[in-house]
Coordinates of C-alpha atoms in Angstrom, one line a residue:
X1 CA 16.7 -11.2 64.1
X2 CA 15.2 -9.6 66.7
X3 CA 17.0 -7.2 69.5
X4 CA 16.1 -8.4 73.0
X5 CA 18.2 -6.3 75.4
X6 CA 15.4 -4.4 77.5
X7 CA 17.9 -1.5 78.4
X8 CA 17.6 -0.5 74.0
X9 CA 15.8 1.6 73.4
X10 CA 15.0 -0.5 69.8
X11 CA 14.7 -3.3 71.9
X12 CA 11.3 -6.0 70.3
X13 CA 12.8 -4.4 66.8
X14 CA 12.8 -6.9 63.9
X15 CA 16.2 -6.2 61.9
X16 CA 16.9 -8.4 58.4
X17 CA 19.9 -10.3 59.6
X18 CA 23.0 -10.3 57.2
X19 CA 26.0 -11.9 58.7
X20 CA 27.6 -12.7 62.3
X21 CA 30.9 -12.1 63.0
X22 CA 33.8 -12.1 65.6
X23 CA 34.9 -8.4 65.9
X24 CA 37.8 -7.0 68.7
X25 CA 34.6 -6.8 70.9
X26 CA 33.2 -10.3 70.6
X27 CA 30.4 -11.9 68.6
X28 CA 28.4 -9.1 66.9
X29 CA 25.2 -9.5 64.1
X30 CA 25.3 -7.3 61.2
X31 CA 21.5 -6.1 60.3
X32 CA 19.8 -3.7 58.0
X33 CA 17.1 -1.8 59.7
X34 CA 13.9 -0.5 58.2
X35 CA 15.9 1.8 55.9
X36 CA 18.1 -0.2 55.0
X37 CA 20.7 1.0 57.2
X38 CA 23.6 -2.0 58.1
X39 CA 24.2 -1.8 61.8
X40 CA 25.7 -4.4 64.1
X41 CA 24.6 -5.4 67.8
X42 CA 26.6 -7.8 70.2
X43 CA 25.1 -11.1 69.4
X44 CA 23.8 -11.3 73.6
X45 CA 21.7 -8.5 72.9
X46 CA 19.8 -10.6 70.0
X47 CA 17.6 -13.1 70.1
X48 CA 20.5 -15.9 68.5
X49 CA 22.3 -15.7 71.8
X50 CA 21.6 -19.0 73.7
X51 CA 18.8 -18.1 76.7
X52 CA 20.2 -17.3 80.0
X53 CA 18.8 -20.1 82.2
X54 CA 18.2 -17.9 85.1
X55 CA 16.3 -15.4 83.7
X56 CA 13.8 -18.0 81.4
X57 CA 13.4 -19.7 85.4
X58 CA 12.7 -16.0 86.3
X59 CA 10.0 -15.7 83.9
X60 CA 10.9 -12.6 82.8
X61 CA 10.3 -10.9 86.4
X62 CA 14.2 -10.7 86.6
X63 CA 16.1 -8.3 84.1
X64 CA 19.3 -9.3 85.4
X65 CA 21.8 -12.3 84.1
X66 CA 23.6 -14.9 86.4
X67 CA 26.6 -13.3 84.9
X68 CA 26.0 -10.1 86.1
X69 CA 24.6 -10.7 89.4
X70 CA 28.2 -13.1 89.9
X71 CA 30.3 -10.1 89.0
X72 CA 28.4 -7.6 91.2
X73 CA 28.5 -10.0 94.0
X74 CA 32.5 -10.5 93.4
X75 CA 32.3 -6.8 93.2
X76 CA 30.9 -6.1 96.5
X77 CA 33.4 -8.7 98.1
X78 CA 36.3 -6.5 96.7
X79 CA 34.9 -3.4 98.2
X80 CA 34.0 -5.6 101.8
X81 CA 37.6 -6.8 101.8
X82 CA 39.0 -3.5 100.4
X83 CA 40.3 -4.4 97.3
X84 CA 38.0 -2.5 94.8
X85 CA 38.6 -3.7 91.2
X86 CA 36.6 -5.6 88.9
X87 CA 38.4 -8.7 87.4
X88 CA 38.2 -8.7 83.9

Protein backbone atom coordinates (compact mmCIF):
# COMPACT_ATOMS: atom_id res chain seq x y z
CA UNK A 1 0.00 0.00 0.00
CA UNK A 2 1.30 3.06 -0.83
CA UNK A 3 0.45 6.70 0.86
CA UNK A 4 -0.50 9.15 -1.82
CA UNK A 5 -1.62 12.31 -0.05
CA UNK A 6 1.04 15.05 -1.22
CA UNK A 7 0.45 17.25 1.98
CA UNK A 8 2.46 13.83 4.16
CA UNK A 9 5.24 14.29 4.63
CA UNK A 10 5.70 10.06 4.05
CA UNK A 11 3.74 10.61 1.15
CA UNK A 12 5.38 7.88 -2.19
CA UNK A 13 6.08 5.54 1.21
CA UNK A 14 5.52 1.78 0.58
CA UNK A 15 3.79 0.47 3.87
CA UNK A 16 3.04 -3.66 4.16
CA UNK A 17 -0.75 -3.51 4.32
CA UNK A 18 -2.47 -5.49 7.16
CA UNK A 19 -6.08 -4.88 7.37
CA UNK A 20 -8.77 -2.01 6.48
CA UNK A 21 -11.22 -1.08 8.72
CA UNK A 22 -14.24 1.20 9.49
CA UNK A 23 -13.11 3.29 12.69
CA UNK A 24 -15.37 6.47 14.32
CA UNK A 25 -13.41 8.42 11.69
CA UNK A 26 -14.15 6.49 8.48
CA UNK A 27 -12.34 3.90 6.40
CA UNK A 28 -8.71 3.69 7.66
CA UNK A 29 -5.66 0.95 6.46
CA UNK A 30 -3.71 -0.55 9.14
CA UNK A 31 0.23 -0.84 7.95
CA UNK A 32 3.48 -1.75 9.34
CA UNK A 33 6.19 0.63 8.33
CA UNK A 34 9.89 -0.14 7.72
CA UNK A 35 10.26 -1.05 11.45
CA UNK A 36 7.67 -2.80 11.79
CA UNK A 37 5.71 -0.22 13.41
CA UNK A 38 1.48 -0.81 12.82
CA UNK A 39 0.04 2.59 11.92
CA UNK A 40 -3.14 3.38 10.27
CA UNK A 41 -3.93 6.21 7.51
CA UNK A 42 -7.55 7.21 6.21
CA UNK A 43 -7.98 4.91 3.32
CA UNK A 44 -8.26 8.50 0.80
CA UNK A 45 -4.86 9.14 1.68
CA UNK A 46 -3.73 5.55 0.10
CA UNK A 47 -3.43 4.47 -2.99
CA UNK A 48 -6.88 1.81 -2.47
CA UNK A 49 -9.09 4.81 -2.51
CA UNK A 50 -10.87 4.96 -5.87
CA UNK A 51 -9.06 7.93 -8.19
CA UNK A 52 -10.67 11.24 -7.95
CA UNK A 53 -11.76 11.80 -11.55
CA UNK A 54 -10.83 15.40 -11.55
CA UNK A 55 -7.63 15.27 -10.52
CA UNK A 56 -6.42 12.09 -13.00
CA UNK A 57 -8.26 14.76 -15.88
CA UNK A 58 -5.90 17.33 -14.12
CA UNK A 59 -2.88 15.27 -14.76
CA UNK A 60 -1.58 15.72 -11.66
CA UNK A 61 -1.15 19.71 -12.23
CA UNK A 62 -4.17 20.04 -9.73
CA UNK A 63 -3.62 18.98 -5.93
CA UNK A 64 -7.06 19.76 -5.15
CA UNK A 65 -10.28 17.27 -5.11
CA UNK A 66 -13.75 18.07 -6.58
CA UNK A 67 -14.83 17.58 -3.11
CA UNK A 68 -12.87 20.07 -1.75
CA UNK A 69 -13.08 22.75 -4.24
CA UNK A 70 -17.37 22.12 -3.82
CA UNK A 71 -17.06 22.74 -0.10
CA UNK A 72 -14.80 25.83 -0.48
CA UNK A 73 -16.99 27.22 -3.08
CA UNK A 74 -20.23 26.43 -0.68
CA UNK A 75 -17.98 28.09 1.82
CA UNK A 76 -17.41 31.31 0.18
CA UNK A 77 -21.28 31.52 -0.67
CA UNK A 78 -21.86 31.30 3.21
CA UNK A 79 -19.48 34.12 3.82
CA UNK A 80 -21.06 36.20 0.47
CA UNK A 81 -24.44 35.72 1.89
CA UNK A 82 -23.35 36.05 5.54
CA UNK A 83 -24.01 32.89 6.90
CA UNK A 84 -20.47 31.63 7.72
CA UNK A 85 -20.55 27.87 8.68
CA UNK A 86 -19.40 24.94 6.92
CA UNK A 87 -22.11 22.14 6.55
CA UNK A 88 -20.93 19.08 7.72
Amino acid sequence: MRLIHPFHPRCGEDFEFLERLNSWRGDVVLVLDEQGRRCSFPVEWTDMAPADVFVEEAGGVCPFRTEDLVRLADLVAGLRDGVGGIAP
